Coordinates of C-alpha atoms and ligand atoms in Angstrom, one line a residue:
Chain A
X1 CA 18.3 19.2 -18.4
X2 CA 17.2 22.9 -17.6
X3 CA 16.3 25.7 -19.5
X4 CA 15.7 29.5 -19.0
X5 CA 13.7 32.3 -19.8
X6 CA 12.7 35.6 -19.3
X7 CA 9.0 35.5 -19.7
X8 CA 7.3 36.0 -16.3
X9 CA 4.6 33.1 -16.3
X10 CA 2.2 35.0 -13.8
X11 CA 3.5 38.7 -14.0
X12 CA 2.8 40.8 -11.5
X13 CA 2.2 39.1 -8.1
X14 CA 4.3 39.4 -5.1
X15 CA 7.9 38.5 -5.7
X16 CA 10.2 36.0 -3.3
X17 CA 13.5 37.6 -1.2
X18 CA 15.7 35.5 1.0
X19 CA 14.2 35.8 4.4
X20 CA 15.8 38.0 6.8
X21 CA 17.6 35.9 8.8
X22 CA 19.7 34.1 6.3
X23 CA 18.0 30.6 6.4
X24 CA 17.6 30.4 2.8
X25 CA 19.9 32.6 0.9
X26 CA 21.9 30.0 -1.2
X27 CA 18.5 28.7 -2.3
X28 CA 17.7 32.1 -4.1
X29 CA 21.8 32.7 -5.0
X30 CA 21.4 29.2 -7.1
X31 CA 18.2 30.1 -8.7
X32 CA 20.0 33.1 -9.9
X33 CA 22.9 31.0 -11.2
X34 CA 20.5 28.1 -13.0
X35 CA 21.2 25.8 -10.2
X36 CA 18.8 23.7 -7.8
X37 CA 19.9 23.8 -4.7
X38 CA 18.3 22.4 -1.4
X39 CA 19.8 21.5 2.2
X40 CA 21.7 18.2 2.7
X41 CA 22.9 17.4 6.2
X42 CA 26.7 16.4 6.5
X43 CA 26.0 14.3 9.2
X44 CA 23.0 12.1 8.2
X45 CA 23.2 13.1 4.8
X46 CA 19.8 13.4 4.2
X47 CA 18.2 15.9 1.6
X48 CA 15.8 18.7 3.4
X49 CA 13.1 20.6 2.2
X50 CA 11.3 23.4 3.2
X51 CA 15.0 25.0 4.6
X52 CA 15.3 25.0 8.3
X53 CA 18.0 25.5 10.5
X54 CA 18.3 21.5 11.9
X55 CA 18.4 18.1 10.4
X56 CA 15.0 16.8 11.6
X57 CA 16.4 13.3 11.0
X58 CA 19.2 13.4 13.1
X59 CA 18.7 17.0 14.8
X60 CA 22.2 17.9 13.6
X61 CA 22.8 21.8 12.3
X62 CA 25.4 21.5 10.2
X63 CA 23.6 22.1 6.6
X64 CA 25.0 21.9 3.9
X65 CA 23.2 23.0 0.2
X66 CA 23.8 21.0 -2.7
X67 CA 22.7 21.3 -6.4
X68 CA 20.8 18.7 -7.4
X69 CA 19.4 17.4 -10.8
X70 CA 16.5 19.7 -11.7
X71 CA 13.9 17.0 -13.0
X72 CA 11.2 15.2 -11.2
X73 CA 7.8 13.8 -11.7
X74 CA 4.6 15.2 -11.1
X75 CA 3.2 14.0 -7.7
X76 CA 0.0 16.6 -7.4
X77 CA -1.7 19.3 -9.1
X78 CA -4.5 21.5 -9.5
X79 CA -5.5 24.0 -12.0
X80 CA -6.9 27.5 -10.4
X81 CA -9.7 29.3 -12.0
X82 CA -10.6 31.1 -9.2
X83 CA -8.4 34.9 -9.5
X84 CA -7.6 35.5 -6.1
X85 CA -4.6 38.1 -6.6
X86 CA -5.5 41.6 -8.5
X87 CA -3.1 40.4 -11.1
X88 CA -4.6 37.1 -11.8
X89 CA -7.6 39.0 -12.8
X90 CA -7.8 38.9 -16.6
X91 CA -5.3 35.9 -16.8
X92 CA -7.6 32.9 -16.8
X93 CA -7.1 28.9 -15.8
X94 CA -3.2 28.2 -14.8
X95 CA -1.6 25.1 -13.5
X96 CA 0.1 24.4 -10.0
X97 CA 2.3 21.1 -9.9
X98 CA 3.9 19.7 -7.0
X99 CA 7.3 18.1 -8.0
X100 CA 8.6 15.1 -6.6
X101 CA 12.7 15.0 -7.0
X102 CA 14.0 11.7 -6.9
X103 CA 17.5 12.5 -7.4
X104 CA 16.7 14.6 -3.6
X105 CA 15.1 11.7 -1.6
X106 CA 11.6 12.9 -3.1
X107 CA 11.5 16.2 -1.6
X108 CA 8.5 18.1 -3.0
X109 CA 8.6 21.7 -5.0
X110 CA 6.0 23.4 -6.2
X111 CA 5.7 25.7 -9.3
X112 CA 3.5 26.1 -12.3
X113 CA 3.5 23.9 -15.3
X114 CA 4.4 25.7 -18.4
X115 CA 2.4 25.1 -21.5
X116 CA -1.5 25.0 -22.4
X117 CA -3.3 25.7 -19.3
X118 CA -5.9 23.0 -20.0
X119 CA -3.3 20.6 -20.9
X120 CA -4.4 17.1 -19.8
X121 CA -1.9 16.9 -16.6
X122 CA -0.3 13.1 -15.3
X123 CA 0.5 12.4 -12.2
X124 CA 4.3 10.5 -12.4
X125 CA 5.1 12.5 -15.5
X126 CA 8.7 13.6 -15.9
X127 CA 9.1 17.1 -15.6
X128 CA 12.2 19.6 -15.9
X129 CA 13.3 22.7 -14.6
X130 CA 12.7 26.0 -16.5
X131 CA 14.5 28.9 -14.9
X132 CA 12.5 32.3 -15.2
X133 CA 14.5 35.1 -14.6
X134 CA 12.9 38.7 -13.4
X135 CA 15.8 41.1 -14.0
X136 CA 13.8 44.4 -13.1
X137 CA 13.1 43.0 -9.4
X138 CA 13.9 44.5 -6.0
X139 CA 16.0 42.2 -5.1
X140 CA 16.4 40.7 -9.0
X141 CA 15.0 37.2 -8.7
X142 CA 14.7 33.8 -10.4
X143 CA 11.7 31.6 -10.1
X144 CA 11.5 27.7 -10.3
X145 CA 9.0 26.5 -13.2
X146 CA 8.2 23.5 -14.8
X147 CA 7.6 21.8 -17.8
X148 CA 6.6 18.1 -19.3
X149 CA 10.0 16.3 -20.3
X150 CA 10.0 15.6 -23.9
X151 CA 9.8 11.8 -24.5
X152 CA 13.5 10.9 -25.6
Chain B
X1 CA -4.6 5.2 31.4
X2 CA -5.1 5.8 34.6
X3 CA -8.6 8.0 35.7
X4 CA -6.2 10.3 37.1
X5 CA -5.0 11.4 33.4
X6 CA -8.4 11.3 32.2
X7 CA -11.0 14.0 31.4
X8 CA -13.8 12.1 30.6
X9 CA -16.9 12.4 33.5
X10 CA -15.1 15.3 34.1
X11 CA -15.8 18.0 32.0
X12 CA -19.2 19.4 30.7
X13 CA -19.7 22.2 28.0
X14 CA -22.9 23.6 29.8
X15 CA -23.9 26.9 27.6
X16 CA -23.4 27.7 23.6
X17 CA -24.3 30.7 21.7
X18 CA -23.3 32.9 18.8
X19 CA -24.4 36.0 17.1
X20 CA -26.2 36.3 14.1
X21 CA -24.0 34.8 11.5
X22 CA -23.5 37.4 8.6
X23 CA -21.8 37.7 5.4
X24 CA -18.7 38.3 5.0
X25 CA -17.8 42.2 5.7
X26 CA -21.7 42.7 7.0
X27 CA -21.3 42.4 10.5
X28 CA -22.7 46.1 11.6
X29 CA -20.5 45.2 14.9
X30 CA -16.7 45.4 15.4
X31 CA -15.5 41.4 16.3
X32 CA -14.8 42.4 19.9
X33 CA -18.3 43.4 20.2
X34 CA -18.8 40.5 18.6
X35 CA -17.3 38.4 20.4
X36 CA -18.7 40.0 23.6
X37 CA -22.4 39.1 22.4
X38 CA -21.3 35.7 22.3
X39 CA -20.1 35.2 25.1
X40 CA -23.2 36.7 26.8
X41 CA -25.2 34.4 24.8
X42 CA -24.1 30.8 26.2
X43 CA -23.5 32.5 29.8
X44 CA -27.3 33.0 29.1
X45 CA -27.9 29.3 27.7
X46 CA -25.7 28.1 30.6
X47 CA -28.0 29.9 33.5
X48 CA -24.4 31.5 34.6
X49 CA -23.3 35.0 35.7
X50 CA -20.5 35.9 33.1
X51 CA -18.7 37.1 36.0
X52 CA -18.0 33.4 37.0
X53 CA -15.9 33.0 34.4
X54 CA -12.5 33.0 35.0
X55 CA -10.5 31.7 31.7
X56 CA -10.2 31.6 27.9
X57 CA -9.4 29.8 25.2
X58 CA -9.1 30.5 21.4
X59 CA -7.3 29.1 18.6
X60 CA -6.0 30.8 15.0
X61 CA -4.5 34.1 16.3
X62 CA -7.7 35.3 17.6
X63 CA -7.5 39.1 17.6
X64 CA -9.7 39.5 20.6
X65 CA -7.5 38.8 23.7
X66 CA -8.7 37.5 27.3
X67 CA -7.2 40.5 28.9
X68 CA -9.5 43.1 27.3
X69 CA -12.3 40.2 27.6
X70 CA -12.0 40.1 31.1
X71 CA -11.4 43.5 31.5
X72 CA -14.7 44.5 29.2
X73 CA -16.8 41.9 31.2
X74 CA -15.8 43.0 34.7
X75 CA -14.1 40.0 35.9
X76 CA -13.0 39.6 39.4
X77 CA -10.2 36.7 38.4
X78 CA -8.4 35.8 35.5
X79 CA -6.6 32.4 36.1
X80 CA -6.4 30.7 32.7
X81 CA -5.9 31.8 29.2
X82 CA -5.0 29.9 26.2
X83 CA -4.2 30.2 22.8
X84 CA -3.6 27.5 20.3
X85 CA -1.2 27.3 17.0
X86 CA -2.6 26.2 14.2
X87 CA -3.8 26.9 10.3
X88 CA -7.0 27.7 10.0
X89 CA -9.9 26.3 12.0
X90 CA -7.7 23.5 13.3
X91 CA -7.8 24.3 16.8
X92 CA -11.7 24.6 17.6
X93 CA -11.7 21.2 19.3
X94 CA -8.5 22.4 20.5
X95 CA -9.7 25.1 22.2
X96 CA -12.0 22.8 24.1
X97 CA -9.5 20.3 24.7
X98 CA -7.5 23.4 26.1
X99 CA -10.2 24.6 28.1
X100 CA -10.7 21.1 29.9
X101 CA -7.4 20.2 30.7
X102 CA -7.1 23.6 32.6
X103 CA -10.7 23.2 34.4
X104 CA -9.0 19.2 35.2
X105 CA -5.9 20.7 36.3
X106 CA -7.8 22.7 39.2
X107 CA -6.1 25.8 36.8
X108 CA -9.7 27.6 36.2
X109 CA -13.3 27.1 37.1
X110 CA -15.4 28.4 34.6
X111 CA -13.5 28.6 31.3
X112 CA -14.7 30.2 27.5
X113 CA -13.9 29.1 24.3
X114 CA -14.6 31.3 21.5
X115 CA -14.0 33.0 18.3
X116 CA -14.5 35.8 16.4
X117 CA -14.5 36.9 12.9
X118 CA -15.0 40.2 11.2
X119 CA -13.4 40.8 7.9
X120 CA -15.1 43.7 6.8
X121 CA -12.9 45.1 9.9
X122 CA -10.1 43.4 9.1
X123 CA -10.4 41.7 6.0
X124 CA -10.5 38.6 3.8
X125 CA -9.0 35.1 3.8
X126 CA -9.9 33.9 0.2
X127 CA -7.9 37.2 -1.1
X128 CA -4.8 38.3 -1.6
X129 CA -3.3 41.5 -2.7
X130 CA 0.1 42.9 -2.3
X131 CA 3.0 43.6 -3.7
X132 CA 5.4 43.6 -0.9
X133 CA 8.0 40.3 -1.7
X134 CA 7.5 37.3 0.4
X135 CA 9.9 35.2 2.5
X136 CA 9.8 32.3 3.9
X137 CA 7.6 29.3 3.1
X138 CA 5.1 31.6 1.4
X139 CA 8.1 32.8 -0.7
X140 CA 7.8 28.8 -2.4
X141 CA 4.0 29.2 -3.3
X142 CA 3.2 32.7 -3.6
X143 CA 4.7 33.8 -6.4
X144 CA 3.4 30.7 -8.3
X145 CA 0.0 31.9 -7.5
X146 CA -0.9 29.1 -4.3
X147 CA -1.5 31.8 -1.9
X148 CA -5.6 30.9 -0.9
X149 CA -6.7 27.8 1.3
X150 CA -8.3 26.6 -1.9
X151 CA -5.4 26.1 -3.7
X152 CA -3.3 24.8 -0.4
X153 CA -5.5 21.6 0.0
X154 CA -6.5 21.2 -3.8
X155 CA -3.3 20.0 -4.3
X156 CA -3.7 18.0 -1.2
X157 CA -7.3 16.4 -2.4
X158 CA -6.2 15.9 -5.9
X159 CA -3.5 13.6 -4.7
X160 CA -5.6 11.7 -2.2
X161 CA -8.3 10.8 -5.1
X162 CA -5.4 10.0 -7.3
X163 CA -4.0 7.5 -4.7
X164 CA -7.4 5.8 -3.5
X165 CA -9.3 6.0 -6.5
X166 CA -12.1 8.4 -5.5
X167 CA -14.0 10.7 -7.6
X168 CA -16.4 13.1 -6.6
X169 CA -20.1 11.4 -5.5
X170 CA -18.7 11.4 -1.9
X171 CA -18.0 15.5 -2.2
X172 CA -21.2 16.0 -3.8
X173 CA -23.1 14.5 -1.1
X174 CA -21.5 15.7 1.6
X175 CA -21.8 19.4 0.3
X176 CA -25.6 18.5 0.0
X177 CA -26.2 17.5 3.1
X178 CA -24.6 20.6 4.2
X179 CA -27.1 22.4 2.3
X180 CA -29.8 20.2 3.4
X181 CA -29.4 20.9 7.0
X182 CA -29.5 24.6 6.8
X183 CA -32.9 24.7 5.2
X184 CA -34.1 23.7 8.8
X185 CA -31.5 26.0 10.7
X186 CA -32.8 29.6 11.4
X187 CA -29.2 31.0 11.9
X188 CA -27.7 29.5 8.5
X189 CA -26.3 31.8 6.6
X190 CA -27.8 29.6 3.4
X191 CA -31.5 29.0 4.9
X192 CA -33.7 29.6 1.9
X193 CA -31.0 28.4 -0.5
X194 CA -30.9 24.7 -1.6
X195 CA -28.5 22.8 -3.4
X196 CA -28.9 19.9 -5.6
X197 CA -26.3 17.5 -7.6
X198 CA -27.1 19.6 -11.1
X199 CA -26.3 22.7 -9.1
X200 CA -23.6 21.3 -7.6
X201 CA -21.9 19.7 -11.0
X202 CA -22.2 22.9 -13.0
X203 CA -21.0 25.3 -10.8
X204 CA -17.5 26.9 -11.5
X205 CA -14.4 25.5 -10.7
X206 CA -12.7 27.4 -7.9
X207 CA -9.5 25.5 -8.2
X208 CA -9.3 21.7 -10.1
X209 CA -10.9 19.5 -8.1
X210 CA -12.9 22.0 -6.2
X211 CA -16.1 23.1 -7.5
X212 CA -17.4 26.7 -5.7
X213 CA -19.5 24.4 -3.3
X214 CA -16.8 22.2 -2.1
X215 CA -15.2 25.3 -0.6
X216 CA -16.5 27.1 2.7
X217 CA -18.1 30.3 3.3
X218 CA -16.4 33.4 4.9
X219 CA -18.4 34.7 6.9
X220 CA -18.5 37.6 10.4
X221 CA -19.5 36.4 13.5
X222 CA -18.8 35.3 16.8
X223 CA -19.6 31.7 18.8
X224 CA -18.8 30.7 22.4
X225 CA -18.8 27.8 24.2
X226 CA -18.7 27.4 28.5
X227 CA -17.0 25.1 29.8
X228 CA -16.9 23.8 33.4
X229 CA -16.3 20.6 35.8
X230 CA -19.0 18.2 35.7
X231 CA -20.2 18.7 39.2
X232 CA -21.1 22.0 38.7
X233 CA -22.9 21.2 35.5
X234 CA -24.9 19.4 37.2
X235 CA -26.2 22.6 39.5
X236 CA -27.5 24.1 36.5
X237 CA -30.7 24.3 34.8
X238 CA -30.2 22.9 31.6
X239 CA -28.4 18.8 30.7
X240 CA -24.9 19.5 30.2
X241 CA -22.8 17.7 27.3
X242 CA -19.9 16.1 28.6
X243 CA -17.2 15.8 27.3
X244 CA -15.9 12.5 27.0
X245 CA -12.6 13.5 25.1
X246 CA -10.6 15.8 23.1
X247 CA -7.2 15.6 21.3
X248 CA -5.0 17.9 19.2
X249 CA -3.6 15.9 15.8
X250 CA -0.3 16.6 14.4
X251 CA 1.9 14.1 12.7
X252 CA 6.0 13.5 11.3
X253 CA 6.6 17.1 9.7
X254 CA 3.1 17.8 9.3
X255 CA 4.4 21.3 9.8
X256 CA 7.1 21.3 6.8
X257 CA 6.7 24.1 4.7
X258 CA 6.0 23.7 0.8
X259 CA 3.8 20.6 1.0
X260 CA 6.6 17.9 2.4
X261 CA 4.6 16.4 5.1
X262 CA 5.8 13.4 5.6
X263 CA 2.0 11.7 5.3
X264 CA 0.7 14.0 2.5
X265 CA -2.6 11.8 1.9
X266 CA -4.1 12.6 5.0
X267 CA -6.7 15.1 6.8
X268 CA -4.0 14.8 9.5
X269 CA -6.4 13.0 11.9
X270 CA -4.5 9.7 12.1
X271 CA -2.6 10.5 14.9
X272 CA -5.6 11.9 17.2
X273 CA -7.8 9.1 16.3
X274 CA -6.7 6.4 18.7
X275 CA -6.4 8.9 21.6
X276 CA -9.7 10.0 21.3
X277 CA -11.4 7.4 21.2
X278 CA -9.6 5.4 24.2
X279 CA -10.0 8.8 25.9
X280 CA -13.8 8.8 25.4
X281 CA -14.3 5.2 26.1
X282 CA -16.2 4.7 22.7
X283 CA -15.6 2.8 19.2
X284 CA -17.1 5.1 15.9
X285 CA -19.8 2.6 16.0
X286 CA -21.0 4.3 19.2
X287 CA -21.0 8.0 17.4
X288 CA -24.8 8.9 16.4
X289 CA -24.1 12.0 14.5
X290 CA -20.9 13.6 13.3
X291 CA -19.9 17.0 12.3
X292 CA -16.9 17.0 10.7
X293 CA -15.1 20.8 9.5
X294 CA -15.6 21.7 5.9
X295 CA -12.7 24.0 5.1
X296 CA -13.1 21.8 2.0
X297 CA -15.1 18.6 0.7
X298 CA -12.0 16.8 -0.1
X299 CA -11.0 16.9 3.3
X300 CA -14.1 15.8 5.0
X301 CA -13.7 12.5 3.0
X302 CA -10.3 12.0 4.4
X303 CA -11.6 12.8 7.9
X304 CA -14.3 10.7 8.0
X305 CA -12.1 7.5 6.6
X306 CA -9.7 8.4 9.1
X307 CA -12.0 8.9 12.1
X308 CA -13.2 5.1 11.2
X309 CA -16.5 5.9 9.9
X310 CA -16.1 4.3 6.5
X311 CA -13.1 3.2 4.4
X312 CA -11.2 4.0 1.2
X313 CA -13.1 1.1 -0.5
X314 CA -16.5 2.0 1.4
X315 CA -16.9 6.4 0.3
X316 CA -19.2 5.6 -2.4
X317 CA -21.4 3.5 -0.7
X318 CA -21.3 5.0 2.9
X319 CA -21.3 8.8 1.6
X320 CA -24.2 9.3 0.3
X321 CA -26.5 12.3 0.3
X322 CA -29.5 9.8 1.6
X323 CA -26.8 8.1 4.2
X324 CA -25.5 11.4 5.4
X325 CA -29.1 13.0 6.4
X326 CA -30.3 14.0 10.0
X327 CA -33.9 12.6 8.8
X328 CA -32.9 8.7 8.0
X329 CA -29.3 8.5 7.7
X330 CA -27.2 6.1 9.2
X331 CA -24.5 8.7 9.6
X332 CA -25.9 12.2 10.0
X333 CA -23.3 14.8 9.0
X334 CA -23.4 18.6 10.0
X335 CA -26.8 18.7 11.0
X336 CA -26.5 22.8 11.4
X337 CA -25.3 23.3 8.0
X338 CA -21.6 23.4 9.0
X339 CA -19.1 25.6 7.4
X340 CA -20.3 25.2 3.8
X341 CA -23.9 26.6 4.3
X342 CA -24.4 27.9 8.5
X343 CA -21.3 29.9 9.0
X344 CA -17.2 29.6 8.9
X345 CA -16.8 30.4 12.5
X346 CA -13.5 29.0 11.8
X347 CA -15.4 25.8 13.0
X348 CA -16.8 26.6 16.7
X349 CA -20.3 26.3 15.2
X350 CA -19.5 22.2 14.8
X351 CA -18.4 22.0 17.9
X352 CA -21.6 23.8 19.0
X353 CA -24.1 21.9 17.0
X354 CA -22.3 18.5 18.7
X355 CA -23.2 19.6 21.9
X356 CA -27.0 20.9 20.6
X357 CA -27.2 17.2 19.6
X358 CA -26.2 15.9 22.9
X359 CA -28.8 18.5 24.6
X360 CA -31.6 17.4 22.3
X361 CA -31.7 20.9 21.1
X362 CA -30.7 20.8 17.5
X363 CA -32.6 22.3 14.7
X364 CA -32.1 18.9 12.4
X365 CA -32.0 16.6 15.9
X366 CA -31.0 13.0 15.9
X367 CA -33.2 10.7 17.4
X368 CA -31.4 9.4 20.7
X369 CA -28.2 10.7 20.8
X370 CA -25.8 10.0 23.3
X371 CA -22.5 10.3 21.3
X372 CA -21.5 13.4 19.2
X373 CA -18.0 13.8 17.3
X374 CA -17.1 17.0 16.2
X375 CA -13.1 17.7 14.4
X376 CA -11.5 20.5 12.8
X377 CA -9.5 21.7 10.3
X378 CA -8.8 18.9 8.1
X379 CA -5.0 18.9 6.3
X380 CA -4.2 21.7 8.5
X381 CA -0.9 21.3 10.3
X382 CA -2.7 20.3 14.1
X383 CA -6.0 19.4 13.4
X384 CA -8.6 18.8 16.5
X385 CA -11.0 16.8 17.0
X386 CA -13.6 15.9 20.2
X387 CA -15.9 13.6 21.4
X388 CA -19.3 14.3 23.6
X389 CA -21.6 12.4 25.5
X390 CA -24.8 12.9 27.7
X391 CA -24.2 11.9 31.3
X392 CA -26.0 8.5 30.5
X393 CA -22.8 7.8 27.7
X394 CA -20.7 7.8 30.7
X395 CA -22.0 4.2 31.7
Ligands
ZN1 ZN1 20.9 14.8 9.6

């Protein structure tokens, strides 16, 4: 379903940590362990994404994470040319997707598709989760990235 | 509604002005002096000591707060000030929205709305450097590289033409006009500089489906607006614009972090709409020119659908460059220049050019207007958006 790798897609810009008040430290922890996780609420049992501290269906706090299934389908992209980061300098056209899980009550995540950068890009295209680990970073981290789902 | 919890007849924007309008990092003035000059400016316009005024309002963190304002200007009273949350330029029709509800409330008399912007002081939106880590939302988008407004509403604008079938004539036009208006605009930051649809199809791609001139300028400056009760507007020398409604626009989870609004397809105008427009006492037939924010094309589309000016089915054939023209077009569109080729003043200069229509005092005017619309900050979070009227609108 997943894969991993250690090849940093877009070395070099600022790196994610767990924010300092705890909301979202499980999300990071899973990353690290090849899981998706995101918050599901015990009482509603609704899936909930960005993390917050409340259920903002039923305004319950008791969150829960869960690992869920790390495919989806494409539901947006874009392809920046534009460097806006000193780092994205020299590196040319990359693509942005914004993942729709349906396994998570479409929740959307967003990360870059791997592959060609001037792939031809469909929106409702299965895509799956490619873990890429950064093992030299402070704290050690473990981004989310995409790529098309082999047809089966 | 009841007239009691109405603004409209009540409120009048009575003086505007700005600075020059410079390049980004050229400003030879810190933004408080900035900021200072433009204030000064539509107290001048207005025929109004600046020492009558006696609240403020800003929007997007403003870095220029009404106690050193009123303290620099020498101001007997400060009963009011106001900021309001939102990304970007959102809250510029906020601000007057904020302004009038105080003045209505009997909470201040003579009330500013500004903003300032000087990034060679303080730097850059469109860039970001760093290395420090993220948290947070920006901790989902950053290190992916989605860290510039660009590529926050590209993602937006590619879904919404994915969804409604719209391609890019109404983007080109609108940018354009944009253009088109500034050639007649002393204070545009792009007078001298045209732009037509070769120009506009061959220039780089900032982020797929934004071209370079689907995205705004970054600009210093500063832009005020004063804003008082309709009686006393009507003491004064010059007509005032009243203003016949204003409403801030925020929908289900428009605020969720990593693009999970619940209504992503939208310039997040579909709640304000039918507030406004019951507020003002108008229909968008009634509007005779629009100026509607540029942060980016894409959204202007999506705000002018959603304000009722056209349709999904309709943007081809009611966004044209011919149709959205101060000389001849049925629905004149940023007749300064607007964000894409006046100034970003984070959007005041919209709400200013609206009220230079009303006044008869614009540099592209409208024939006979007595209704002008002016929003901001499309996709944002809490978007804004306001109506005015001369005193004859009122009925
Ligand atoms: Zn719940």
């Amino acid at each position: 379903m997943s894969r991993f790798t250690s090849e940093a897609h877009l070395p070099g810009l600022r790196q994610p940590a767990p924010a300092n008040d705890g909301l979202d430290a499980p999300f990071w922890e899973g990353t690290r362990a090849h899981e998706l996780r995101v918050q599901h609420c015990r009482s509603c049992e609704i899936h909930q994404w960005g993390p917050e501290w409340m259920c903002h269906a039923c305004n319950s706090m008791e969150l829960d994470w869960v690992t869920v299934d790390p495919v989806g389908q494409i539901y947006s992209w874009q392809r920046p040319h534009h460097p806006v980061h000193r780092a994205l300098s020299d590196r040319g056209p990359y693509i942005i997707v914004l993942v729709e899980l349906p396994h998570a009550d479409n929740l959307r995540m967003v990360g870059n598709l791997l592959g060609d950068p001037l792939q031809e890009i469909e929106i409702g295209a299965s895509v799956s989760v490619v873990f890429e680990d950064h093992d030299d970073g402070d704290p050690d981290f473990t981004l989310v990235q995409w790529e098309v789902t082999p047809a089966s | 509604m009841s007239d009691n919890y109405n603004l409209r007849g009540k409120i009048a924007v009575v003086g505007v002005g700005e600075t020059t309008y410079y390049k980004h990092g050229q400003s030879p003035d810190p933004e408080f002096v900035l900021v200072l000059k433009a204030i000064l400016a539509a107290c001048d316009d207005a025929g109004i000591n600046p020492k009558e005024i006696d609240g403020f309002c800003s929007y997007s963190n403003d870095r220029n707060d009404p106690p050193r304002l009123a303290n620099a200007l020498g101001l007997s009273e400060l009963r009011y000030s106001n900021m309001q949350w939102t990304s970007g330029g959102g809250g510029a029709a906020a601000a007057v929205q904020n302004a009038a509800g105080a003045i209505t409330a009997g909470s201040a008399n003579v009330v500013v709305a500004y903003r300032g912007l000087a990034q060679g002081q303080f730097g850059r939106f469109g860039r970001s450097g760093g290395s420090r880590p993220v948290s947070g939302g920006a901790a989902y988008t950053l290190p992916y590289g989605m860290m510039s407004a660009a590529q926050m509403y590209a993602m937006r604008t590619t879904r919404f033409m994915y969804e409604h079938g719209v391609g890019r004539n109404a983007m080109r036009s609108i940018a354009m006009a944009c253009y088109h208006h500034a050639q007649n605009n002393p204070r545009a930051v792009m007078n001298g500089r045209t732009l037509d649809a070769d120009t506009y199809d061959a220039s780089r791609w900032i982020s797929e489906p934004y071209r370079l001139f689907d995205c705004c300028l970054e600009n210093d400056g500063a832009a005020a607006m004063i804003i008082t009760r309709s009686d006393h507007a009507m003491d004064l020398a010059k007509a005032p614009a009243m203003v016949l409604g204003a409403q801030q626009s925020g929908g289900h989870r428009s605020g969720a972090t990593v693009e999970n609004a619940t209504d992503y397809v939208t310039s997040s105008f579909k709640p304000a709409v039918k507030y406004l427009y019951e507020q003002a006492g108008v229909t968008p037939q009634d509007v005779d020119v629009v100026q509607s924010y540029e942060n980016f094309t894409g959204g202007v589309v999506m705000s002018l659908i959603e304000h009722g000016f056209c349709t999904y089915e309709n943007v081809d054939q009611v966004l044209t460059f011919d149709n959205l023209r101060a000389d001849g077009g049925n629905l004149p569109l940023n007749t300064s220049g607007g964000n894409l080729a006046e100034c970003y003043m984070h959007g005041l200069g919209l709400q200013i050019e609206a009220v230079r229509q009303v006044r008869g005092e614009s540099c592209n005017q409208v024939p006979d207007v007595k209704v002008a619309l002016a929003n901001a900050g499309p996709m944002v979070a809490v978007a804004s958006t306001a109506i005015y009227g001369t005193p004859e609108a009122l009925g």
